[in-house]
CSV table of C-alpha atoms in Angstrom, one decimal:
chain,number,residue,atom,x,y,z
O,1000,MET,CA,144.0,51.3,158.7
O,1001,GLY,CA,144.7,47.8,158.0
O,1002,LEU,CA,146.2,45.9,160.5
O,1003,LEU,CA,149.9,45.2,158.5
O,1004,ASP,CA,149.7,49.2,158.2
O,1005,ARG,CA,148.9,49.3,162.3
O,1006,LEU,CA,151.5,47.0,162.6
O,1007,ASN,CA,154.4,48.8,160.8
O,1008,GLU,CA,152.9,51.9,163.1
O,1009,GLU,CA,153.6,50.3,166.0
O,1010,LYS,CA,156.9,49.4,164.9
O,1011,LYS,CA,158.2,52.5,164.4
O,1012,LYS,CA,157.0,53.3,167.8
O,1013,GLY,CA,158.9,51.1,169.0
O,1014,ALA,CA,155.9,49.0,170.8
O,1015,ILE,CA,156.8,45.9,169.2
O,1016,ALA,CA,159.4,43.6,170.5
O,1017,HIS,CA,159.6,39.9,169.4
O,1018,ASN,CA,161.2,40.3,165.5
O,1019,GLY,CA,159.0,42.8,164.7
O,1020,HIS,CA,155.7,41.5,166.0
O,1021,SER,CA,154.1,41.2,169.3
O,1022,LYS,CA,152.6,37.5,170.1
O,1023,SER,CA,149.4,38.4,170.5
O,1024,ASP,CA,149.4,40.2,167.6
O,1025,ILE,CA,151.0,37.6,164.9
O,1026,LYS,CA,148.1,35.3,167.0
O,1027,ASN,CA,145.5,38.6,165.2
O,1028,VAL,CA,147.0,38.4,161.8
O,1029,ASN,CA,147.2,34.7,161.8
O,1030,LYS,CA,143.2,34.7,163.2
O,1031,MET,CA,142.3,36.7,160.6
O,1032,LEU,CA,144.4,34.7,157.8
O,1033,SER,CA,142.7,31.6,158.8
O,1034,GLU,CA,139.2,33.4,158.4
O,1035,LYS,CA,139.9,34.6,155.9
O,1036,THR,CA,137.7,33.7,152.6
O,1037,GLU,CA,138.8,33.5,149.0
O,1038,THR,CA,137.2,36.1,148.3
O,1039,PRO,CA,136.3,38.5,150.3
O,1040,PRO,CA,133.4,41.5,149.8
O,1041,ALA,CA,134.3,44.6,148.5
O,1042,ALA,CA,132.9,46.1,151.8
O,1043,ILE,CA,136.0,44.9,152.9
O,1044,VAL,CA,139.2,46.5,153.7
O,1045,ASP,CA,142.0,44.6,152.5
O,1046,PRO,CA,144.6,44.2,155.0
O,1047,PHE,CA,147.0,42.4,152.7
O,1048,GLU,CA,147.3,45.7,150.7
O,1049,SER,CA,150.7,47.1,152.5
O,1050,LEU,CA,152.3,43.5,152.0
O,1051,LYS,CA,150.8,43.8,148.2
O,1052,GLU,CA,152.8,47.5,148.2
O,1053,GLU,CA,156.0,46.1,149.9
O,1054,ILE,CA,156.3,43.1,147.6
O,1055,LYS,CA,155.5,45.4,144.1
O,1056,ASN,CA,158.3,47.6,145.4
O,1057,LEU,CA,160.7,44.7,146.0
O,1058,LEU,CA,160.2,43.4,142.9
O,1059,ILE,CA,160.4,46.7,140.6
O,1060,GLU,CA,163.9,47.3,143.0
O,1061,GLY,CA,165.3,44.2,141.4
O,1062,MET,CA,163.3,44.4,138.1
O,1063,ASP,CA,165.7,42.7,134.8
O,1064,GLN,CA,165.0,45.1,131.9
O,1065,ASP,CA,165.3,43.1,129.4
O,1066,LEU,CA,162.9,40.4,131.4
O,1067,LEU,CA,160.4,43.1,131.1
O,1068,ASN,CA,161.4,43.2,127.6
O,1069,GLU,CA,160.7,39.5,126.5
O,1070,GLU,CA,157.9,39.6,124.3
O,1071,ASP,CA,157.0,35.8,125.1
O,1072,GLU,CA,154.0,36.6,128.0
O,1073,GLU,CA,153.5,34.0,129.6
O,1074,LYS,CA,157.1,33.0,130.0
O,1075,LYS,CA,157.5,36.7,131.6
O,1076,ARG,CA,154.9,35.8,134.2
O,1077,GLU,CA,155.6,32.3,135.3
O,1078,THR,CA,159.5,34.8,135.9
O,1079,PHE,CA,158.2,36.9,137.6
O,1080,ARG,CA,155.3,34.7,139.3
O,1081,LYS,CA,159.1,33.1,140.6
O,1082,SER,CA,160.1,36.0,142.4
O,1083,VAL,CA,157.1,37.5,144.1
O,1084,ASP,CA,156.4,33.9,145.2
O,1085,GLU,CA,160.4,34.9,147.1
O,1086,ILE,CA,159.8,37.9,148.2
O,1087,LEU,CA,156.6,36.4,150.1
O,1088,LYS,CA,158.1,33.9,151.5
O,1089,GLN,CA,160.9,36.2,152.8
O,1090,LEU,CA,158.7,38.8,154.6
O,1091,SER,CA,156.4,35.8,156.3
O,1092,ASP,CA,159.0,34.1,157.9
O,1093,GLU,CA,160.5,37.3,159.2
O,1094,ARG,CA,157.3,38.4,160.3
O,1095,MET,CA,156.3,35.1,161.5
O,1096,LEU,CA,153.3,35.0,159.7
O,1097,LYS,CA,151.4,31.9,158.8
O,1098,ILE,CA,149.6,32.3,155.4
O,1099,PRO,CA,147.6,29.8,153.9
O,1100,PRO,CA,148.1,28.4,149.9
O,1101,GLY,CA,145.0,29.7,148.6
O,1102,ILE,CA,145.4,33.0,150.1
O,1103,GLN,CA,149.1,33.3,149.0
O,1104,LYS,CA,148.7,32.2,145.9
O,1105,ARG,CA,146.3,36.2,145.5
O,1106,ILE,CA,149.0,37.9,146.9
O,1107,ILE,CA,150.9,36.6,143.9
O,1108,GLU,CA,148.7,36.9,141.5
O,1109,ASP,CA,147.6,40.7,142.2
O,1110,VAL,CA,151.2,41.8,142.5
O,1111,LEU,CA,151.7,40.3,139.4
O,1112,ASP,CA,148.6,41.9,137.7
O,1113,ASN,CA,149.7,45.3,139.1
O,1114,VAL,CA,152.9,45.3,137.6
O,1115,LEU,CA,152.2,43.3,134.3
O,1116,GLY,CA,148.6,44.4,133.8
O,1117,LEU,CA,145.9,46.2,134.5
O,1118,GLY,CA,145.5,46.1,138.3
O,1119,PRO,CA,142.1,44.8,139.9
O,1120,LEU,CA,140.7,44.6,135.7
O,1121,GLU,CA,143.0,41.4,135.0
O,1122,LYS,CA,141.1,39.2,136.8
O,1123,LEU,CA,137.9,40.2,135.0
O,1124,LEU,CA,140.2,40.5,131.5
O,1125,ARG,CA,140.3,36.6,132.1
O,1126,GLU,CA,136.9,35.2,133.2
O,1127,GLU,CA,135.3,35.0,129.4
O,1128,GLU,CA,131.9,34.8,129.8
O,1129,ILE,CA,132.0,38.7,131.1
O,1130,SER,CA,131.5,41.0,128.1
O,1131,GLU,CA,131.6,44.7,129.6
O,1132,ILE,CA,133.6,46.3,132.4
O,1133,MET,CA,132.3,49.7,133.7
O,1134,VAL,CA,134.8,51.2,136.7
O,1135,ASN,CA,132.5,53.9,138.1
O,1136,GLY,CA,135.0,55.7,139.6
O,1137,PRO,CA,137.1,53.4,142.1
O,1138,LYS,CA,135.0,51.6,144.7
O,1139,GLN,CA,131.8,50.7,142.0
O,1140,ILE,CA,133.3,48.7,138.6
O,1141,TYR,CA,129.6,47.0,137.2
O,1142,ILE,CA,129.9,43.9,134.8
O,1143,GLU,CA,127.8,42.1,131.7
O,1144,ARG,CA,127.3,38.6,131.9
O,1145,LYS,CA,125.2,36.9,130.0
O,1146,GLY,CA,123.4,40.2,129.2
O,1147,LYS,CA,122.6,41.1,132.4
O,1148,LEU,CA,124.5,44.0,134.1
O,1149,ILE,CA,126.2,42.8,137.9
O,1150,LEU,CA,128.3,44.7,140.8
O,1151,SER,CA,131.7,43.2,141.0
O,1152,ASP,CA,133.3,42.5,144.2
O,1153,VAL,CA,135.9,44.2,142.9
O,1154,THR,CA,138.2,47.8,143.5
O,1155,PHE,CA,140.8,50.3,143.3
O,1156,LYS,CA,142.5,51.4,146.0
O,1157,ASP,CA,141.4,55.4,145.4
O,1158,ASP,CA,140.8,58.1,142.1
O,1159,GLU,CA,144.9,57.7,141.9
O,1160,HIS,CA,145.2,53.8,141.0
O,1161,VAL,CA,142.0,54.3,138.4
O,1162,GLN,CA,144.6,57.0,136.1
O,1163,HIS,CA,147.2,55.1,137.0
O,1164,ILE,CA,145.9,52.3,135.2
O,1165,ILE,CA,144.1,54.4,132.0
O,1166,GLU,CA,147.8,56.1,131.5
O,1167,LYS,CA,148.9,51.7,131.2
O,1168,ILE,CA,146.3,51.6,129.1
O,1169,ILE,CA,146.8,54.5,126.5
O,1170,SER,CA,150.4,55.3,126.6
O,1171,PRO,CA,151.6,52.9,124.5
O,1172,LEU,CA,149.6,54.4,122.5
O,1173,GLY,CA,151.0,57.7,122.4
O,1174,ARG,CA,147.5,59.3,123.5
O,1175,ARG,CA,147.1,61.4,127.3
O,1176,CYS,CA,144.2,61.6,129.5
O,1177,ASP,CA,144.8,65.0,131.3
O,1178,GLU,CA,142.9,68.3,132.5
O,1179,SER,CA,143.0,69.3,129.2
O,1180,GLN,CA,141.7,66.2,127.2
O,1181,PRO,CA,139.2,64.0,130.2
O,1182,LEU,CA,138.2,61.6,127.9
O,1183,VAL,CA,140.4,59.9,125.2
O,1184,ASP,CA,139.5,56.0,123.1
O,1185,ALA,CA,142.0,53.0,123.0
O,1186,ARG,CA,142.0,49.8,123.1
O,1187,LEU,CA,143.5,46.6,124.5
O,1188,LYS,CA,146.8,44.5,122.8
O,1189,ASP,CA,144.0,41.5,122.4
O,1190,GLY,CA,141.6,44.7,120.7
O,1191,SER,CA,139.4,45.3,123.6
O,1192,ARG,CA,138.0,48.3,123.3
O,1193,VAL,CA,138.2,51.5,126.0
O,1194,ASN,CA,136.8,54.6,127.3
O,1195,ALA,CA,138.3,56.5,129.6
O,1196,ILE,CA,136.9,59.9,131.2
O,1197,ILE,CA,138.5,61.6,133.7
O,1198,PRO,CA,137.1,64.2,136.9
O,1199,PRO,CA,136.3,67.8,136.1
O,1200,LEU,CA,133.5,65.8,133.4
O,1201,ALA,CA,133.3,62.5,135.5
O,1202,LEU,CA,132.6,63.4,138.9
O,1203,ASN,CA,132.4,60.0,140.2
O,1204,GLY,CA,135.9,59.3,140.0
O,1205,PRO,CA,137.5,58.3,136.8
O,1206,THR,CA,135.4,56.2,135.0
O,1207,ILE,CA,136.9,53.8,132.2
O,1208,THR,CA,134.4,51.4,130.1
O,1209,ILE,CA,135.8,48.1,128.7
O,1210,ARG,CA,133.9,46.4,125.6
O,1211,LYS,CA,136.0,43.4,126.1
O,1212,PHE,CA,137.3,41.2,122.5
O,1213,LYS,CA,136.4,38.1,121.8
O,1214,LYS,CA,139.5,35.0,120.9
O,1215,ASP,CA,136.9,33.1,119.3
O,1216,PRO,CA,134.8,35.6,117.3
O,1217,LEU,CA,131.5,33.8,117.3
O,1218,GLN,CA,130.1,32.5,114.1
O,1219,VAL,CA,126.4,32.4,112.5
O,1220,SER,CA,125.9,28.6,114.4
O,1221,ASP,CA,126.4,30.5,117.5
O,1222,LEU,CA,124.0,33.2,116.8
O,1223,ILE,CA,121.0,30.4,115.5
O,1224,ARG,CA,122.0,28.7,118.6
O,1225,PHE,CA,121.2,31.3,121.2
O,1226,GLY,CA,118.1,32.2,119.0
O,1227,THR,CA,119.5,35.3,117.7
O,1228,LEU,CA,118.0,34.6,114.5
O,1229,THR,CA,117.2,31.6,112.2
O,1230,GLN,CA,118.6,29.0,109.4
O,1231,GLU,CA,116.5,30.5,107.7
O,1232,MET,CA,117.3,34.1,108.6
O,1233,ALA,CA,120.8,33.7,108.3
O,1234,ASP,CA,120.2,31.3,104.8
O,1235,PHE,CA,118.9,34.7,103.2
O,1236,ILE,CA,121.4,37.1,105.0
O,1237,GLU,CA,124.5,35.4,103.4
O,1238,ALA,CA,122.8,35.0,100.3
O,1239,CYS,CA,122.3,38.7,100.3
O,1240,VAL,CA,125.7,39.7,101.3
O,1241,LEU,CA,127.2,37.1,98.3
O,1242,GLY,CA,124.5,39.2,95.7
O,1243,ARG,CA,126.0,42.0,96.9
O,1244,LEU,CA,123.4,44.6,98.5
O,1245,ASN,CA,124.3,47.1,100.4
O,1246,ILE,CA,123.2,46.4,104.0
O,1247,VAL,CA,123.4,48.6,107.5
O,1248,ILE,CA,123.2,47.0,110.6
O,1249,SER,CA,121.0,49.2,112.9
O,1250,GLY,CA,120.4,49.1,117.0
O,1251,GLY,CA,121.1,50.2,119.8
O,1252,THR,CA,124.2,50.0,122.4
O,1253,GLY,CA,125.3,46.6,123.4
O,1254,SER,CA,122.6,45.3,121.1
O,1255,GLY,CA,125.3,43.1,119.4
O,1256,LYS,CA,126.3,45.2,116.1
O,1257,THR,CA,129.0,44.7,116.0
O,1258,THR,CA,129.5,40.8,116.1
O,1259,THR,CA,126.4,41.2,113.0
O,1260,LEU,CA,128.2,43.1,111.1
O,1261,ASN,CA,131.3,40.8,111.8
O,1262,ILE,CA,129.6,37.7,110.8
O,1263,LEU,CA,128.1,39.4,107.8
O,1264,SER,CA,131.8,40.1,106.5
O,1265,GLY,CA,132.8,36.3,106.4
O,1266,PHE,CA,130.2,35.7,104.2
O,1267,ILE,CA,132.4,38.0,101.6
O,1268,PRO,CA,133.9,35.7,99.2
O,1269,GLU,CA,137.8,35.1,99.8
O,1270,ASP,CA,139.0,36.5,96.6
O,1271,GLU,CA,137.4,40.1,96.6
O,1272,ARG,CA,140.0,43.0,98.6
O,1273,ILE,CA,137.7,44.0,101.5
O,1274,ILE,CA,138.7,47.7,103.2
O,1275,THR,CA,137.8,48.1,106.6
O,1276,VAL,CA,137.3,51.8,108.3
O,1277,GLU,CA,136.9,52.3,112.6
O,1278,ASP,CA,137.2,53.6,115.1
O,1279,ALA,CA,138.8,51.5,117.0
O,1280,ALA,CA,139.6,47.9,114.6
O,1281,GLU,CA,137.2,45.2,116.4
O,1282,LEU,CA,136.9,43.2,113.3
O,1283,GLN,CA,137.7,40.1,112.8
O,1284,LEU,CA,137.8,39.0,109.1
O,1285,ARG,CA,139.5,35.4,108.0
O,1286,GLN,CA,139.7,36.4,104.3
O,1287,PRO,CA,143.3,36.7,102.7
O,1288,HIS,CA,143.1,40.2,101.4
O,1289,VAL,CA,141.7,42.9,104.0
O,1290,VAL,CA,143.3,46.0,104.7
O,1291,SER,CA,142.1,47.5,108.0
O,1292,LEU,CA,142.4,51.8,108.5
O,1293,GLU,CA,142.0,53.1,111.7
O,1294,THR,CA,141.0,57.1,112.9
O,1295,ARG,CA,144.1,58.4,114.8
O,1296,PRO,CA,142.5,61.1,117.5
O,1297,PRO,CA,144.3,64.7,117.5
O,1298,ASN,CA,148.0,65.2,118.9
O,1299,ILE,CA,149.3,67.4,122.0
O,1300,GLU,CA,148.8,70.4,119.5
O,1301,GLY,CA,145.3,69.3,118.7
O,1302,LYS,CA,146.8,68.5,115.2
O,1303,GLY,CA,147.4,65.7,112.7
O,1304,GLU,CA,143.9,64.2,113.8
O,1305,ILE,CA,142.3,62.0,110.8
O,1306,THR,CA,139.0,60.9,110.6
O,1307,ILE,CA,136.2,58.3,109.8
O,1308,ARG,CA,135.2,60.6,106.7
O,1309,ASP,CA,138.4,61.4,105.1
O,1310,LEU,CA,138.9,57.2,105.6
O,1311,ILE,CA,135.9,56.4,103.8
O,1312,LYS,CA,137.3,59.3,101.2
O,1313,ASN,CA,140.3,57.4,101.1
O,1314,THR,CA,139.1,54.2,100.7
O,1315,LEU,CA,137.5,54.9,97.0
O,1316,ARG,CA,141.4,55.3,96.2
O,1317,MET,CA,142.2,51.9,96.9
O,1318,ARG,CA,140.4,50.2,94.9
O,1319,PRO,CA,138.3,48.4,96.9
O,1320,GLU,CA,135.4,45.3,96.2
O,1321,ARG,CA,133.8,45.7,99.2
O,1322,ILE,CA,133.8,48.5,102.1
O,1323,VAL,CA,132.9,48.1,105.6
O,1324,VAL,CA,132.9,50.8,108.3
O,1325,GLY,CA,132.6,49.9,111.6
O,1326,GLU,CA,129.7,52.4,112.3
O,1327,CYS,CA,128.5,55.6,110.8
O,1328,ARG,CA,128.3,58.4,113.7
O,1329,GLY,CA,128.0,62.1,111.5
O,1330,GLY,CA,128.5,63.3,108.1
O,1331,GLU,CA,130.6,60.4,107.4
O,1332,ALA,CA,126.9,59.0,106.7
O,1333,LEU,CA,126.9,60.8,103.5
O,1334,ASP,CA,130.7,60.0,101.8
O,1335,MET,CA,129.3,56.1,102.6
O,1336,LEU,CA,126.0,56.2,100.7
O,1337,GLN,CA,127.5,58.3,97.9
O,1338,ALA,CA,129.9,55.1,97.8
O,1339,MET,CA,127.5,52.5,97.3
O,1340,ASN,CA,125.6,54.7,94.9
O,1341,THR,CA,128.6,55.2,93.0
O,1342,GLY,CA,129.5,50.9,92.1
O,1343,HIS,CA,130.9,50.1,95.7
O,1344,ASP,CA,127.9,47.7,95.9
O,1345,GLY,CA,127.8,45.1,98.7
O,1346,SER,CA,128.8,47.4,101.3
O,1347,LEU,CA,128.5,47.6,105.5
O,1348,THR,CA,128.4,49.3,108.2
O,1349,THR,CA,126.2,49.5,111.3
O,1350,GLY,CA,124.3,52.6,113.1
O,1351,HIS,CA,122.6,53.5,116.2
O,1352,ALA,CA,118.8,53.7,115.9
O,1353,ASN,CA,116.0,51.2,117.8
O,1354,SER,CA,114.1,50.3,114.3
O,1355,PRO,CA,114.5,50.3,110.6
O,1356,ARG,CA,112.2,53.2,110.5
O,1357,ASP,CA,114.4,55.4,113.2
O,1358,MET,CA,118.0,53.9,111.4
O,1359,ILE,CA,116.7,56.2,107.6
O,1360,ARG,CA,115.8,58.9,109.7
O,1361,ARG,CA,119.2,58.4,111.8
O,1362,LEU,CA,120.5,58.9,108.2
O,1363,GLU,CA,118.7,61.7,107.5
O,1364,THR,CA,120.5,63.4,110.5
O,1365,MET,CA,123.6,62.3,109.5
O,1366,VAL,CA,123.7,63.1,105.7
O,1367,MET,CA,123.1,66.8,106.8
O,1368,MET,CA,125.8,66.8,109.0
O,1369,SER,CA,128.2,66.7,106.5
O,1370,GLY,CA,128.1,70.2,106.1
O,1371,MET,CA,126.1,70.3,102.6
O,1372,GLU,CA,122.8,71.9,102.0
O,1373,LEU,CA,121.0,69.4,100.4
O,1374,PRO,CA,117.1,69.1,100.0
O,1375,MET,CA,115.3,66.8,102.3
O,1376,LYS,CA,113.9,65.0,98.9
O,1377,ALA,CA,117.0,64.7,97.5
O,1378,ILE,CA,119.1,63.3,100.8
O,1379,ARG,CA,116.0,60.4,100.9
O,1380,GLU,CA,116.5,60.2,97.1
O,1381,ASN,CA,120.0,58.8,98.0
O,1382,ILE,CA,119.0,56.8,101.1
O,1383,ALA,CA,116.2,54.8,98.9
O,1384,SER,CA,118.7,54.3,96.2
O,1385,ALA,CA,121.8,53.1,98.2
O,1386,VAL,CA,120.8,51.2,101.4
O,1387,ASP,CA,119.0,47.5,99.6
O,1388,MET,CA,118.4,46.1,103.3
O,1389,ILE,CA,118.4,47.5,106.9
O,1390,VAL,CA,119.5,44.3,109.6
O,1391,GLN,CA,117.7,45.3,112.7
O,1392,GLN,CA,119.6,44.0,115.9
O,1393,SER,CA,118.2,44.9,119.9
O,1394,ARG,CA,119.0,43.4,123.2
O,1395,LEU,CA,115.4,42.3,125.0
O,1396,LYS,CA,114.5,43.0,128.4
O,1397,ASP,CA,116.2,39.9,129.4
O,1398,GLY,CA,119.6,40.9,128.1
O,1399,SER,CA,118.9,38.2,125.6
O,1400,ARG,CA,120.2,39.5,121.7
O,1401,LYS,CA,117.8,39.0,118.5
O,1402,ILE,CA,117.3,40.3,115.1
O,1403,THR,CA,114.1,41.9,115.4
O,1404,TYR,CA,113.7,43.0,112.0
O,1405,ILE,CA,114.8,42.0,108.4
O,1406,THR,CA,113.7,44.9,106.0
O,1407,GLU,CA,113.8,46.0,102.6
O,1408,VAL,CA,114.8,49.3,101.5
O,1409,GLN,CA,112.1,49.6,98.6
O,1410,GLY,CA,112.7,53.4,97.1
O,1411,MET,CA,110.7,55.2,97.4
O,1412,GLU,CA,106.8,56.9,97.4
O,1413,GLY,CA,106.8,60.6,96.9
O,1414,ASP,CA,108.7,62.2,99.5
O,1415,THR,CA,108.6,59.2,101.9
O,1416,VAL,CA,111.2,56.1,101.7
O,1417,VAL,CA,109.4,52.8,101.5
O,1418,LEU,CA,109.6,49.8,103.9
O,1419,GLN,CA,109.0,46.1,103.6
O,1420,ASP,CA,110.1,43.8,106.6
O,1421,ILE,CA,111.0,40.4,105.1
O,1422,PHE,CA,111.7,38.7,109.0
O,1423,ILE,CA,110.5,39.9,112.8
O,1424,PHE,CA,110.8,39.0,115.9
O,1425,GLU,CA,107.1,38.2,117.4
O,1426,GLN,CA,106.9,38.9,121.3
O,1427,GLN,CA,104.6,36.2,123.0
O,1428,GLY,CA,105.2,37.2,126.4
O,1429,LEU,CA,107.1,36.1,129.7
O,1430,ASP,CA,107.9,32.9,131.1
O,1431,SER,CA,108.3,32.0,135.0
O,1432,ASN,CA,111.7,33.2,135.0
O,1433,GLY,CA,111.4,36.4,133.3
O,1434,LYS,CA,112.9,35.9,130.0
O,1435,ILE,CA,111.2,36.9,127.2
O,1436,ILE,CA,109.0,34.2,125.2
O,1437,GLY,CA,108.6,35.3,120.6
O,1438,LYS,CA,109.0,33.5,117.5
O,1439,LEU,CA,111.4,34.5,114.7
O,1440,LYS,CA,109.4,33.9,111.1
O,1441,PRO,CA,109.6,35.9,107.6
O,1442,THR,CA,106.3,38.0,107.4
O,1443,GLY,CA,105.8,35.8,103.6
O,1444,ILE,CA,106.5,38.8,101.8
O,1445,ARG,CA,109.2,37.5,99.1
O,1446,PRO,CA,112.0,41.2,99.0
O,1447,LYS,CA,111.8,43.6,95.8
O,1448,PHE,CA,116.0,42.8,94.9
O,1449,TYR,CA,114.7,38.9,94.9
O,1450,ASP,CA,114.9,38.7,91.6
O,1451,LYS,CA,118.4,40.8,91.7
O,1452,LEU,CA,119.7,38.0,93.6
O,1453,VAL,CA,118.2,34.6,91.3
O,1454,ALA,CA,120.5,37.0,88.3
O,1455,SER,CA,123.7,36.6,90.4
O,1456,GLY,CA,123.1,32.9,90.3
O,1457,ILE,CA,122.0,32.7,93.9
O,1458,LYS,CA,119.4,30.1,94.8
O,1459,LEU,CA,117.1,30.0,98.2
O,1460,PRO,CA,114.9,27.8,98.7
O,1461,ALA,CA,111.4,29.1,97.6
O,1462,ASP,CA,108.9,28.1,101.0
O,1463,ILE,CA,112.2,31.0,102.8
O,1464,PHE,CA,109.9,33.6,102.7
O,1465,MET,CA,106.7,31.7,103.7
O,1466,GLU,CA,106.0,31.0,107.9
O,1467,HIS,CA,106.2,27.3,108.8
C-alpha cells in the first residue's frame, strides 16, 4: 500500500486530525517527495498512484464532451493540462503537500497520458530513438533502442490496466480482444503496428508488441550513413527498380525489411500507378498515384475477412503498373508470382528467410500452402521466371542492420533454381566494443539482367561490379 493510500485509510478511521493529515505524516510525505528522483526505478511503488487516480476521476467527472472531440491534439492536451494543474494545486493545498515542481510536472503528464493516450506507453512512444516496445505483462516492458533490447523502468498497475490500454488501441478500429478472440493486430493513429495477445494464450499476462512508425521515413542516404549498404549498392538497386525487375526483400524478424521495401518503392517513377497491399499499412510512399489496400480481420460472427490473397487478386483488376506487397506469408505467394509472370514487372514484396537460398525454399513452401497441387519442378520454374533479384536484409549480433546479399535469380539448371551473388557483406571480426567489423563489396560478377537494364536506357558505371 502506498503512503497516500495509507493516509486515506487512516483518515477513514478518524486517526488523522488536522486537515486530514497528522503533522508527522505530512512530514513523512514531504520527506519522501524531497528525496524522490525524477525517474523512479520500476521496483519502487509509486507513492502518487492514488493521487493520480483521484485527479483522473475528478477530471473525467468535469470533462467537456466537445473538448474531448477536439481534433487538434495539441490544443486538447494543453486545455486538459490546465485543468489537471488546477486539480493538483487544490488537492495539494487541502492536504498540505509540498510537491516539488519536477514531481508535479510528472504527475500532470502521467494523468494526461492515461486520460488522452495509452498510459505508461506514451512516454516510450514519444522517444524517437525507441523503435519497438514489448509489454510482457504489467511489470516487464522491454524496448529496442539502436538495435539493442533494454528493460525499461516503465510499468503498468496490473493486468487490467494493460487490458484497458489494449481496448483503447483496438476500439476505434472496430476490433476486439477477449477470451473468444485472444489475439489481435491493429495500428495506432500514427501508423505504428500493434500486436496484442491476452490470457489464456499469454501466460505472463496481457502482452503488447508495438513496431513504431517513423514520422520521417528513412531515406537511402540514411542507410548509406548507417552502413546498411554502400553507394554502389544503392545505385544498383535503384537501377533495378527503374528497370522494372521483380524484387523480393528477404530477412528475419526485425531485420528492417519494411524500411528497405519503403526505400525501394521510393525509386518507382512518379508517373506510374502503384498499388500497395499490406496487413497493417506501414509503407510511406511519396508518389502522387498510390492506392493503399489493407486486409480486414473477421467480424464477431467470424465473417467478412479479407486476406492478402484476396487483395492481390483484386489488384489485377485495378490496372496496376507496380504491385507492392508488404509481406508474403502463405498461399498469396502463388498469386504474387503469377502477377509477376503475367506482365506486372517491377513488383516488390518481402518474406521471412535467413538467406537468398532459404528465401527460394520459403517461396516453394508458401506456394504449396495455396492449395494448388503443383509438381515441385513447376513451382521452381514459376519462381525462377518470376523473381529477378533477392535483397537479403540481416540484423547482426551487435544490433546493426545490413544488406548482406544482393543476389540474382538466374533461372533453372535441371531441377535447381540458380542463384548468383552480385554484392555481399564479408564479416571480418569484432572490435573492442563488440561491434562487427566487415565489408560490403561486389563479387566481381555482372548480372545476366544487366543487358536488360542497358536496353531500358539505364546506365551504370562499368566498374560498379568490381571491388575497389
